mmCIF file of C-alpha atoms and ligand atoms in Angstrom:
data_model
loop_
_atom_site.group_PDB
_atom_site.id
_atom_site.type_symbol
_atom_site.label_atom_id
_atom_site.label_comp_id
_atom_site.label_asym_id
_atom_site.label_seq_id
_atom_site.Cartn_x
_atom_site.Cartn_y
_atom_site.Cartn_z
ATOM 1 C CA MET A 1 42.622 -13.944 147.321
ATOM 2 C CA GLU A 2 45.693 -14.227 146.437
ATOM 3 C CA ASP A 3 46.944 -16.884 144.105
ATOM 4 C CA LYS A 4 47.653 -19.158 146.549
ATOM 5 C CA LYS A 5 46.327 -22.738 147.361
ATOM 6 C CA MET A 6 43.495 -23.132 149.864
ATOM 7 C CA LEU A 7 44.040 -24.202 153.196
ATOM 8 C CA PHE A 8 40.879 -25.115 155.411
ATOM 9 C CA SER A 9 40.769 -26.010 158.911
ATOM 10 C CA ALA A 10 38.676 -25.888 162.110
ATOM 11 C CA ILE A 11 38.191 -25.848 165.708
ATOM 12 C CA GLN A 12 35.172 -26.919 167.910
ATOM 13 C CA PRO A 13 34.550 -23.932 170.502
ATOM 14 C CA SER A 14 33.878 -26.968 172.982
ATOM 15 C CA GLY A 15 35.836 -25.886 175.887
ATOM 16 C CA ILE A 16 39.209 -23.875 176.995
ATOM 17 C CA LEU A 17 41.610 -25.487 174.672
ATOM 18 C CA THR A 18 44.960 -26.843 175.963
ATOM 19 C CA ILE A 19 48.778 -26.862 175.242
ATOM 20 C CA GLY A 20 48.170 -30.119 173.139
ATOM 21 C CA ASN A 21 45.773 -28.240 170.987
ATOM 22 C CA TYR A 22 48.076 -25.195 170.794
ATOM 23 C CA LEU A 23 50.912 -27.393 169.801
ATOM 24 C CA GLY A 24 48.905 -29.635 167.669
ATOM 25 C CA ALA A 25 46.837 -27.102 165.858
ATOM 26 C CA LEU A 26 46.510 -23.134 166.571
ATOM 27 C CA ARG A 27 50.621 -22.955 166.190
ATOM 28 C CA ASN A 28 50.555 -24.420 162.996
ATOM 29 C CA PHE A 29 47.925 -22.614 161.589
ATOM 30 C CA LYS A 30 49.891 -19.340 162.088
ATOM 31 C CA LYS A 31 53.170 -20.708 160.402
ATOM 32 C CA LEU A 32 50.845 -22.011 157.360
ATOM 33 C CA GLN A 33 48.988 -18.513 156.793
ATOM 34 C CA ASP A 34 51.602 -17.204 155.207
ATOM 35 C CA ASP A 35 52.041 -19.802 152.287
ATOM 36 C CA TYR A 36 48.320 -20.116 152.040
ATOM 37 C CA ASN A 37 45.408 -19.039 151.661
ATOM 38 C CA GLY A 38 44.081 -19.861 154.591
ATOM 39 C CA VAL A 39 40.195 -20.277 156.108
ATOM 40 C CA PHE A 40 39.708 -21.026 159.873
ATOM 41 C CA ALA A 41 36.735 -21.885 161.177
ATOM 42 C CA LEU A 42 35.070 -22.254 164.454
ATOM 43 C CA ALA A 43 33.028 -25.103 164.011
ATOM 44 C CA ASP A 44 30.233 -24.387 166.213
ATOM 45 C CA LEU A 45 27.630 -26.644 164.566
ATOM 46 C CA HIS A 46 29.778 -29.522 165.127
ATOM 47 C CA THR A 47 29.645 -28.955 168.914
ATOM 48 C CA LEU A 48 26.094 -29.576 168.973
ATOM 49 C CA THR A 49 26.618 -33.366 168.330
ATOM 50 C CA VAL A 50 27.111 -33.244 172.372
ATOM 51 C CA LYS A 51 24.851 -31.811 175.153
ATOM 52 C CA GLN A 52 26.204 -28.007 175.589
ATOM 53 C CA ASP A 53 25.306 -25.266 178.344
ATOM 54 C CA PRO A 54 23.979 -22.880 175.600
ATOM 55 C CA ALA A 55 25.416 -19.710 177.936
ATOM 56 C CA ILE A 56 28.941 -21.802 178.003
ATOM 57 C CA LEU A 57 29.005 -22.441 174.373
ATOM 58 C CA ARG A 58 28.277 -18.848 174.022
ATOM 59 C CA LYS A 59 31.150 -17.636 176.068
ATOM 60 C CA ASN A 60 33.512 -20.204 174.254
ATOM 61 C CA ILE A 61 32.794 -18.999 170.938
ATOM 62 C CA TYR A 62 34.343 -15.622 172.000
ATOM 63 C CA GLU A 63 36.807 -17.499 173.950
ATOM 64 C CA LEU A 64 38.045 -19.565 170.841
ATOM 65 C CA THR A 65 37.584 -16.103 168.523
ATOM 66 C CA ALA A 66 39.875 -14.056 170.895
ATOM 67 C CA LEU A 67 42.193 -17.085 170.749
ATOM 68 C CA TYR A 68 43.018 -18.004 167.296
ATOM 69 C CA LEU A 69 43.653 -14.075 166.905
ATOM 70 C CA ALA A 70 45.909 -14.146 170.007
ATOM 71 C CA CYS A 71 47.671 -17.046 168.716
ATOM 72 C CA GLY A 72 48.409 -14.953 165.411
ATOM 73 C CA ILE A 73 45.625 -15.811 163.096
ATOM 74 C CA ASP A 74 45.787 -12.734 161.211
ATOM 75 C CA PRO A 75 42.153 -11.701 159.985
ATOM 76 C CA GLU A 76 43.415 -9.689 156.987
ATOM 77 C CA LYS A 77 45.528 -12.206 155.636
ATOM 78 C CA SER A 78 43.228 -15.214 156.395
ATOM 79 C CA ILE A 79 39.468 -15.618 156.858
ATOM 80 C CA LEU A 80 38.292 -16.268 160.003
ATOM 81 C CA PHE A 81 34.835 -16.893 160.717
ATOM 82 C CA ALA A 82 31.842 -19.361 162.383
ATOM 83 C CA GLN A 83 30.597 -22.106 160.694
ATOM 84 C CA SER A 84 26.911 -21.457 161.587
ATOM 85 C CA HIS A 85 27.479 -17.694 159.775
ATOM 86 C CA VAL A 86 27.603 -19.030 156.524
ATOM 87 C CA SER A 87 24.561 -21.320 155.516
ATOM 88 C CA ALA A 88 26.361 -23.225 152.654
ATOM 89 C CA HIS A 89 28.183 -25.681 154.969
ATOM 90 C CA THR A 90 24.947 -27.062 156.110
ATOM 91 C CA GLU A 91 23.251 -26.733 152.673
ATOM 92 C CA LEU A 92 26.183 -28.732 151.365
ATOM 93 C CA ALA A 93 26.110 -31.297 153.924
ATOM 94 C CA TRP A 94 22.846 -31.822 152.805
ATOM 95 C CA VAL A 95 23.363 -32.425 149.100
ATOM 96 C CA LEU A 96 26.622 -35.004 150.295
ATOM 97 C CA ASN A 97 24.529 -36.384 152.820
ATOM 98 C CA THR A 98 22.793 -38.270 149.716
ATOM 99 C CA ILE A 99 25.793 -39.925 148.548
ATOM 100 C CA CYS A 100 26.962 -41.154 151.669
ATOM 101 C CA TYR A 101 26.298 -44.648 153.139
ATOM 102 C CA PRO A 102 25.102 -45.089 156.935
ATOM 103 C CA GLY A 103 27.780 -47.877 157.228
ATOM 104 C CA GLU A 104 30.686 -45.474 156.084
ATOM 105 C CA LEU A 105 29.354 -43.105 159.023
ATOM 106 C CA SER A 106 28.620 -46.097 161.734
ATOM 107 C CA ARG A 107 32.178 -47.331 161.328
ATOM 108 C CA MET A 108 33.645 -44.093 162.128
ATOM 109 C CA THR A 109 35.528 -44.117 165.252
ATOM 110 C CA GLN A 110 35.064 -40.914 166.503
ATOM 111 C CA PHE A 111 31.320 -41.853 166.290
ATOM 112 C CA LYS A 112 32.181 -45.038 168.426
ATOM 113 C CA ASP A 113 34.101 -43.690 170.676
ATOM 114 C CA LYS A 114 31.423 -40.573 171.417
ATOM 115 C CA SER A 115 28.367 -42.835 171.700
ATOM 116 C CA LEU A 116 30.079 -44.834 174.427
ATOM 117 C CA LYS A 117 31.172 -41.446 176.265
ATOM 118 C CA HIS A 118 27.408 -40.165 175.571
ATOM 119 C CA GLU A 119 25.008 -43.031 175.619
ATOM 120 C CA ASP A 120 22.190 -40.842 176.432
ATOM 121 C CA ASN A 121 22.503 -38.691 173.978
ATOM 122 C CA ILE A 122 23.507 -40.952 170.413
ATOM 123 C CA ASN A 123 21.766 -38.534 167.705
ATOM 124 C CA MET A 124 22.161 -38.103 164.226
ATOM 125 C CA GLY A 125 24.320 -34.944 164.320
ATOM 126 C CA LEU A 126 26.719 -37.149 165.973
ATOM 127 C CA MET A 127 26.666 -40.005 163.103
ATOM 128 C CA ASP A 128 26.455 -37.386 160.232
ATOM 129 C CA TYR A 129 29.677 -34.882 161.921
ATOM 130 C CA PRO A 130 32.013 -36.192 159.308
ATOM 131 C CA VAL A 131 29.632 -35.428 156.499
ATOM 132 C CA LEU A 132 29.500 -31.671 157.799
ATOM 133 C CA MET A 133 33.344 -31.943 157.872
ATOM 134 C CA ALA A 134 33.499 -32.845 154.719
ATOM 135 C CA ALA A 135 31.288 -29.914 153.490
ATOM 136 C CA ASP A 136 33.378 -27.745 155.677
ATOM 137 C CA ILE A 137 36.387 -28.816 153.513
ATOM 138 C CA LEU A 138 34.989 -29.039 149.916
ATOM 139 C CA LEU A 139 33.342 -25.352 149.822
ATOM 140 C CA TYR A 140 36.537 -23.861 149.763
ATOM 141 C CA GLN A 141 38.099 -25.735 147.021
ATOM 142 C CA THR A 142 40.663 -26.630 149.836
ATOM 143 C CA GLU A 143 44.109 -28.504 148.767
ATOM 144 C CA LEU A 144 45.511 -28.624 152.234
ATOM 145 C CA VAL A 145 43.921 -29.395 155.297
ATOM 146 C CA PRO A 146 46.244 -29.342 158.919
ATOM 147 C CA ILE A 147 44.532 -32.106 161.179
ATOM 148 C CA GLY A 148 45.180 -33.967 164.030
ATOM 149 C CA ALA A 149 45.480 -37.874 163.531
ATOM 150 C CA ASP A 150 42.188 -38.550 164.988
ATOM 151 C CA GLN A 151 40.843 -36.919 162.526
ATOM 152 C CA LYS A 152 42.435 -38.776 159.520
ATOM 153 C CA GLN A 153 39.531 -40.875 158.987
ATOM 154 C CA HIS A 154 37.405 -37.716 158.691
ATOM 155 C CA LEU A 155 39.490 -36.526 156.259
ATOM 156 C CA GLU A 156 39.634 -39.790 153.911
ATOM 157 C CA LEU A 157 35.460 -39.358 154.090
ATOM 158 C CA ALA A 158 35.586 -35.848 152.667
ATOM 159 C CA ARG A 159 38.093 -37.197 149.898
ATOM 160 C CA ASP A 160 35.608 -39.926 148.703
ATOM 161 C CA LEU A 161 32.552 -37.894 148.765
ATOM 162 C CA ALA A 162 34.718 -35.583 146.545
ATOM 163 C CA ILE A 163 35.710 -38.276 144.032
ATOM 164 C CA ARG A 164 32.180 -39.637 144.671
ATOM 165 C CA PHE A 165 30.606 -36.568 143.132
ATOM 166 C CA ASN A 166 33.046 -35.605 140.885
ATOM 167 C CA ASN A 167 32.654 -38.796 139.453
ATOM 168 C CA ARG A 168 28.848 -38.680 139.145
ATOM 169 C CA TYR A 169 28.402 -35.365 138.413
ATOM 170 C CA GLY A 170 31.558 -33.862 136.527
ATOM 171 C CA GLU A 171 34.577 -32.195 137.772
ATOM 172 C CA THR A 172 33.530 -30.158 140.756
ATOM 173 C CA PHE A 173 35.648 -30.448 144.177
ATOM 174 C CA LYS A 174 39.396 -30.185 144.378
ATOM 175 C CA VAL A 175 40.437 -33.588 146.445
ATOM 176 C CA PRO A 176 42.147 -32.303 149.644
ATOM 177 C CA GLU A 177 45.255 -33.806 151.116
ATOM 178 C CA GLY A 178 45.712 -33.902 154.923
ATOM 179 C CA TYR A 179 48.679 -31.984 156.654
ATOM 180 C CA MET A 180 49.774 -33.708 159.735
ATOM 181 C CA SER A 181 52.819 -31.547 160.765
ATOM 182 C CA LYS A 182 55.461 -33.858 162.218
ATOM 183 C CA SER A 183 57.146 -31.530 164.599
ATOM 184 C CA ALA A 184 53.389 -31.589 166.320
ATOM 185 C CA ALA A 185 53.588 -33.415 169.576
ATOM 186 C CA ARG A 186 51.732 -35.536 170.560
ATOM 187 C CA VAL A 187 51.012 -34.340 174.034
ATOM 188 C CA LYS A 188 50.072 -36.726 176.700
ATOM 189 C CA SER A 189 48.024 -36.381 179.691
ATOM 190 C CA LEU A 190 49.716 -34.847 182.824
ATOM 191 C CA ALA A 191 48.053 -37.604 185.336
ATOM 192 C CA GLU A 192 47.662 -40.422 182.738
ATOM 193 C CA PRO A 193 50.372 -40.035 180.239
ATOM 194 C CA GLU A 194 49.400 -42.906 178.460
ATOM 195 C CA ARG A 195 46.524 -41.152 177.448
ATOM 196 C CA LYS A 196 46.540 -37.773 175.053
ATOM 197 C CA MET A 197 45.922 -34.335 176.804
ATOM 198 C CA SER A 198 42.213 -33.489 176.497
ATOM 199 C CA LYS A 199 40.394 -30.601 177.226
ATOM 200 C CA SER A 200 37.440 -32.442 177.854
ATOM 201 C CA ASP A 201 39.319 -34.493 180.821
ATOM 202 C CA ALA A 202 37.272 -34.312 184.269
ATOM 203 C CA ASN A 203 40.591 -34.392 186.024
ATOM 204 C CA LEU A 204 41.492 -30.279 185.656
ATOM 205 C CA ASN A 205 45.525 -31.504 186.704
ATOM 206 C CA ALA A 206 45.661 -33.517 183.396
ATOM 207 C CA PHE A 207 45.783 -30.783 181.372
ATOM 208 C CA ILE A 208 47.288 -27.344 181.093
ATOM 209 C CA SER A 209 44.703 -25.106 179.700
ATOM 210 C CA MET A 210 45.600 -21.949 177.805
ATOM 211 C CA ASP A 211 44.057 -19.774 180.238
ATOM 212 C CA ASP A 212 45.994 -20.803 183.270
ATOM 213 C CA ASP A 213 47.916 -18.197 184.521
ATOM 214 C CA PRO A 214 51.930 -18.651 185.567
ATOM 215 C CA ALA A 215 51.212 -20.343 189.295
ATOM 216 C CA THR A 216 48.527 -22.796 188.047
ATOM 217 C CA VAL A 217 51.213 -23.778 185.373
ATOM 218 C CA LEU A 218 53.905 -24.337 187.921
ATOM 219 C CA ARG A 219 51.540 -26.447 190.405
ATOM 220 C CA LYS A 220 50.369 -28.504 187.392
ATOM 221 C CA PHE A 221 53.908 -29.672 186.490
ATOM 222 C CA LYS A 222 54.889 -30.146 190.307
ATOM 223 C CA ARG A 223 51.754 -32.830 190.143
ATOM 224 C CA ALA A 224 52.386 -34.339 187.009
ATOM 225 C CA VAL A 225 52.776 -38.128 187.369
ATOM 226 C CA THR A 226 56.385 -39.501 186.679
ATOM 227 C CA ASP A 227 58.185 -42.596 187.883
ATOM 228 C CA SER A 228 60.423 -42.375 190.962
ATOM 229 C CA ASP A 229 64.198 -42.806 189.496
ATOM 230 C CA ASP A 230 64.838 -39.116 189.362
ATOM 231 C CA LYS A 231 66.813 -39.642 185.410
ATOM 232 C CA ILE A 232 65.524 -37.267 182.812
ATOM 233 C CA ILE A 233 65.693 -39.485 179.879
ATOM 234 C CA TYR A 234 63.200 -39.859 176.874
ATOM 235 C CA SER A 235 61.769 -43.259 176.659
ATOM 236 C CA PRO A 236 57.957 -43.475 175.951
ATOM 237 C CA GLU A 237 57.540 -47.135 177.566
ATOM 238 C CA ASP A 238 59.403 -47.423 180.271
ATOM 239 C CA LYS A 239 59.046 -43.329 181.529
ATOM 240 C CA PRO A 240 55.982 -41.981 179.901
ATOM 241 C CA GLY A 241 55.461 -39.231 182.436
ATOM 242 C CA ILE A 242 58.755 -37.586 181.770
ATOM 243 C CA SER A 243 58.861 -38.484 178.095
ATOM 244 C CA ASN A 244 55.971 -36.247 177.806
ATOM 245 C CA LEU A 245 57.286 -33.652 179.796
ATOM 246 C CA LEU A 246 60.566 -33.603 177.381
ATOM 247 C CA THR A 247 58.269 -33.589 174.348
ATOM 248 C CA ILE A 248 56.550 -30.530 175.766
ATOM 249 C CA TYR A 249 60.150 -28.804 176.564
ATOM 250 C CA CYS A 250 61.006 -29.558 173.525
ATOM 251 C CA ALA A 251 58.162 -28.367 171.467
ATOM 252 C CA PHE A 252 58.186 -25.355 173.151
ATOM 253 C CA THR A 253 62.388 -24.307 173.245
ATOM 254 C CA GLY A 254 62.680 -25.740 169.686
ATOM 255 C CA LYS A 255 65.428 -27.937 171.350
ATOM 256 C CA SER A 256 66.067 -31.556 170.500
ATOM 257 C CA ILE A 257 65.549 -34.805 173.091
ATOM 258 C CA GLU A 258 69.104 -35.153 172.867
ATOM 259 C CA GLN A 259 70.122 -31.251 173.535
ATOM 260 C CA ALA A 260 67.341 -31.461 176.446
ATOM 261 C CA GLN A 261 68.333 -34.827 177.973
ATOM 262 C CA GLU A 262 72.191 -33.213 178.036
ATOM 263 C CA GLU A 263 71.060 -29.995 179.619
ATOM 264 C CA PHE A 264 69.369 -31.643 182.411
ATOM 265 C CA ALA A 265 71.657 -34.707 182.924
ATOM 266 C CA GLY A 266 72.464 -34.989 186.638
ATOM 267 C CA LYS A 267 69.603 -32.613 187.808
ATOM 268 C CA GLY A 268 66.269 -33.829 189.393
ATOM 269 C CA TYR A 269 62.485 -33.974 188.590
ATOM 270 C CA GLY A 270 62.033 -31.074 190.624
ATOM 271 C CA ASP A 271 64.220 -28.734 188.727
ATOM 272 C CA PHE A 272 63.139 -30.266 185.239
ATOM 273 C CA LYS A 273 59.560 -29.642 186.052
ATOM 274 C CA VAL A 274 60.301 -25.510 187.159
ATOM 275 C CA ALA A 275 62.095 -25.385 183.978
ATOM 276 C CA VAL A 276 58.853 -26.986 181.884
ATOM 277 C CA GLY A 277 56.890 -25.006 183.894
ATOM 278 C CA GLU A 278 58.504 -21.568 183.039
ATOM 279 C CA VAL A 279 59.243 -22.121 179.115
ATOM 280 C CA VAL A 280 55.333 -23.458 178.662
ATOM 281 C CA THR A 281 54.510 -20.320 180.587
ATOM 282 C CA SER A 282 56.394 -17.397 178.734
ATOM 283 C CA ALA A 283 54.885 -18.763 175.612
ATOM 284 C CA ILE A 284 51.294 -19.403 176.851
ATOM 285 C CA GLU A 285 51.082 -16.134 179.072
ATOM 286 C CA PRO A 286 51.360 -13.467 176.452
ATOM 287 C CA ILE A 287 48.616 -15.098 174.598
ATOM 288 C CA ARG A 288 46.352 -15.466 177.525
ATOM 289 C CA GLN A 289 46.835 -11.885 178.280
ATOM 290 C CA GLU A 290 46.031 -10.873 174.814
ATOM 291 C CA LYS A 291 43.329 -12.797 174.494
ATOM 292 C CA ASN A 292 41.703 -11.675 177.888
ATOM 293 C CA ARG A 293 42.471 -8.223 176.401
ATOM 294 C CA LEU A 294 40.400 -9.090 172.871
ATOM 295 C CA LEU A 295 37.646 -10.554 175.011
ATOM 296 C CA ALA A 296 36.893 -7.229 176.641
ATOM 297 C CA ASP A 297 36.118 -5.925 173.089
ATOM 298 C CA LYS A 298 33.013 -7.947 171.926
ATOM 299 C CA THR A 299 32.265 -5.345 169.143
ATOM 300 C CA TYR A 300 35.783 -6.008 167.738
ATOM 301 C CA LEU A 301 35.699 -9.704 167.831
ATOM 302 C CA ASP A 302 31.986 -9.612 166.294
ATOM 303 C CA GLN A 303 33.300 -7.471 163.555
ATOM 304 C CA VAL A 304 36.074 -9.550 162.961
ATOM 305 C CA LEU A 305 34.008 -12.907 162.554
ATOM 306 C CA SER A 306 31.465 -10.858 160.597
ATOM 307 C CA ASN A 307 33.668 -9.812 157.894
ATOM 308 C CA GLY A 308 35.164 -13.442 157.717
ATOM 309 C CA ALA A 309 31.675 -14.511 157.186
ATOM 310 C CA GLU A 310 31.244 -12.257 154.157
ATOM 311 C CA ARG A 311 34.625 -13.224 152.600
ATOM 312 C CA ALA A 312 33.879 -16.780 152.962
ATOM 313 C CA GLU A 313 30.378 -16.834 151.672
ATOM 314 C CA ARG A 314 31.451 -15.491 148.748
ATOM 315 C CA LEU A 315 33.846 -18.525 148.100
ATOM 316 C CA ALA A 316 31.674 -21.240 149.609
ATOM 317 C CA TYR A 317 28.446 -19.820 147.455
ATOM 318 C CA ARG A 318 30.400 -19.990 144.346
ATOM 319 C CA THR A 319 31.291 -24.046 144.919
ATOM 320 C CA LEU A 320 27.570 -24.394 146.533
ATOM 321 C CA ASN A 321 25.753 -22.737 143.056
ATOM 322 C CA LYS A 322 28.016 -25.183 140.986
ATOM 323 C CA VAL A 323 27.299 -28.337 143.270
ATOM 324 C CA TYR A 324 23.095 -27.014 142.794
ATOM 325 C CA LYS A 325 23.852 -26.889 139.341
ATOM 326 C CA LYS A 326 25.415 -30.061 138.449
ATOM 327 C CA VAL A 327 22.783 -31.747 140.354
ATOM 328 C CA GLY A 328 20.021 -30.700 138.318
ATOM 329 C CA LEU A 329 18.554 -27.703 140.774
ATOM 330 C CA VAL A 330 17.324 -24.780 139.275
ATOM 331 C CA LEU A 331 19.500 -21.398 140.816
ATOM 332 C CA ARG A 332 16.920 -18.785 142.597
ATOM 333 C CA LYS A 333 17.141 -15.911 140.132
ATOM 334 C CA ARG A 334 17.273 -12.695 142.420
ATOM 335 C CA GLY A 335 15.834 -8.853 141.574
HETATM 336 P P1 ATP B 401 37.999 -33.311 173.081
HETATM 337 O O1 ATP B 401 38.679 -33.411 174.688
HETATM 338 O O2 ATP B 401 36.961 -32.229 173.436
HETATM 339 O O3 ATP B 401 37.738 -34.169 172.562
HETATM 340 P P2 ATP B 401 40.332 -32.492 171.913
HETATM 341 O O4 ATP B 401 41.149 -31.473 173.129
HETATM 342 O O5 ATP B 401 40.610 -33.728 172.270
HETATM 343 O O6 ATP B 401 38.711 -32.035 172.317
HETATM 344 P P3 ATP B 401 39.935 -31.218 169.437
HETATM 345 O O7 ATP B 401 38.750 -29.808 169.289
HETATM 346 O O8 ATP B 401 39.025 -32.489 169.226
HETATM 347 O O9 ATP B 401 40.817 -31.616 170.935
HETATM 348 O O10 ATP B 401 41.004 -30.928 168.623
HETATM 349 C C1 ATP B 401 41.588 -29.985 168.041
HETATM 350 C C2 ATP B 401 42.820 -29.987 167.484
HETATM 351 O O11 ATP B 401 43.744 -30.150 168.296
HETATM 352 C C3 ATP B 401 42.971 -31.642 166.829
HETATM 353 O O12 ATP B 401 42.729 -31.261 165.512
HETATM 354 C C4 ATP B 401 44.473 -31.871 166.804
HETATM 355 O O13 ATP B 401 44.907 -31.727 165.953
HETATM 356 C C5 ATP B 401 44.710 -30.804 168.045
HETATM 357 N N1 ATP B 401 45.100 -32.121 169.225
HETATM 358 C C6 ATP B 401 44.121 -32.229 170.170
HETATM 359 N N2 ATP B 401 44.582 -32.795 171.147
HETATM 360 C C7 ATP B 401 45.905 -32.997 170.983
HETATM 361 C C8 ATP B 401 47.013 -33.330 171.847
HETATM 362 N N3 ATP B 401 47.173 -33.966 173.049
HETATM 363 N N4 ATP B 401 48.661 -32.962 171.368
HETATM 364 C C9 ATP B 401 48.345 -32.766 169.999
HETATM 365 N N5 ATP B 401 47.721 -32.171 169.126
HETATM 366 C C10 ATP B 401 46.513 -32.141 169.956
HETATM 367 N N1 LTN B 402 36.327 -32.525 163.814
HETATM 368 C C1 LTN B 402 37.361 -31.224 164.067
HETATM 369 C C2 LTN B 402 36.985 -29.882 163.742
HETATM 370 C C3 LTN B 402 36.571 -29.645 162.299
HETATM 371 C C4 LTN B 402 37.548 -29.726 161.082
HETATM 372 C C5 LTN B 402 36.568 -29.154 160.173
HETATM 373 C C6 LTN B 402 38.740 -29.812 160.848
HETATM 374 C C7 LTN B 402 35.435 -29.539 161.962
HETATM 375 N N2 LTN B 402 35.177 -29.103 160.362
HETATM 376 C C8 LTN B 402 37.124 -29.718 158.792
HETATM 377 C C9 LTN B 402 39.418 -29.524 159.810
HETATM 378 C C10 LTN B 402 38.591 -29.422 158.852
HETATM 379 C C11 LTN B 402 37.837 -31.576 165.060
HETATM 380 O O1 LTN B 402 37.639 -31.838 166.222
HETATM 381 N N3 LTN B 402 39.163 -31.176 165.689
#
């Protein structure tokens, strides 16, 4: 790989992604891959921490691979692969488990939230999730990790584990920094604009999925919850619905909130919602079509993942072997 800093990020193939995931994650990945050696994973093992239908998971893995590519991740420039294809991830997670304390994991916000949400399936994997995530990151001597605000605590743990390991066994891991894009919109639900837009929302009208066709996008925006005063003004406290639509409009057009307010001064919510629907459609429809084109060619997608895994593996085992040596394991002699 080129002499650039390493960047790692991952997305779980746990459903069809929303425009929130696109603006908060995928769109930034595409931009960052030019300045860094990008390593992008499908965090497929992480998805097993909540119940999955195997057939749907398999489909989602291909969907996400195709979506990564359709959003502009270049498999020549960056490494795109599935976490489960590189066993060094679970191997390093095991070693990191031995220096991580249960209290560090049981107090994680995501663990607490997901335990409440999935009361019938509070499993060890759900609790250990951040250690596997730390292994993902540390294997690649990563310097930068683009993440959403919800993953900040997990990144902090990855840093703590890296420092703890380095102190105990000698310099081994780079200590990664988080990257939260300032322009990354925090997209809210269209049905309850106080809450974030989430792909696992039971109400399908609450989110725009990257798989929604233009008619669906328009229909969902027309139904989006707004107040009744018909003024297009940004004020998240008093007008969360309209403010969210303004955020989305600006994120997709690159306009400032002031410019958008000016553009729609004197116009009603109806016109504005149609305009939001149009800018969103014109950005995501070509991606959707390209994704569907790629999805029809599973052989190509398998090949991309297989090449990615091979390249990822080489880097990952370099770090894992170093770790095994440092802790006193004897490396297997081959041949
Ligand atoms: P789930 O609904 O299954 O919990 P999610 O839609 O919240 O999932 P994740 O898979 O947890 O999404 O997140 C992938 C990435 O997408 C996160 O790191 C985060 O940066 C980004 N992201 C998710 N939701 C939003 C949002 N509403 N606005 C901006 N970015 C988001
Ligand atoms: N937990 C993350 C996905 C994820 C990740 C990672 C992100 C798994 N491993 C390593 C950054 C770095 C999520 O759900 N967004």
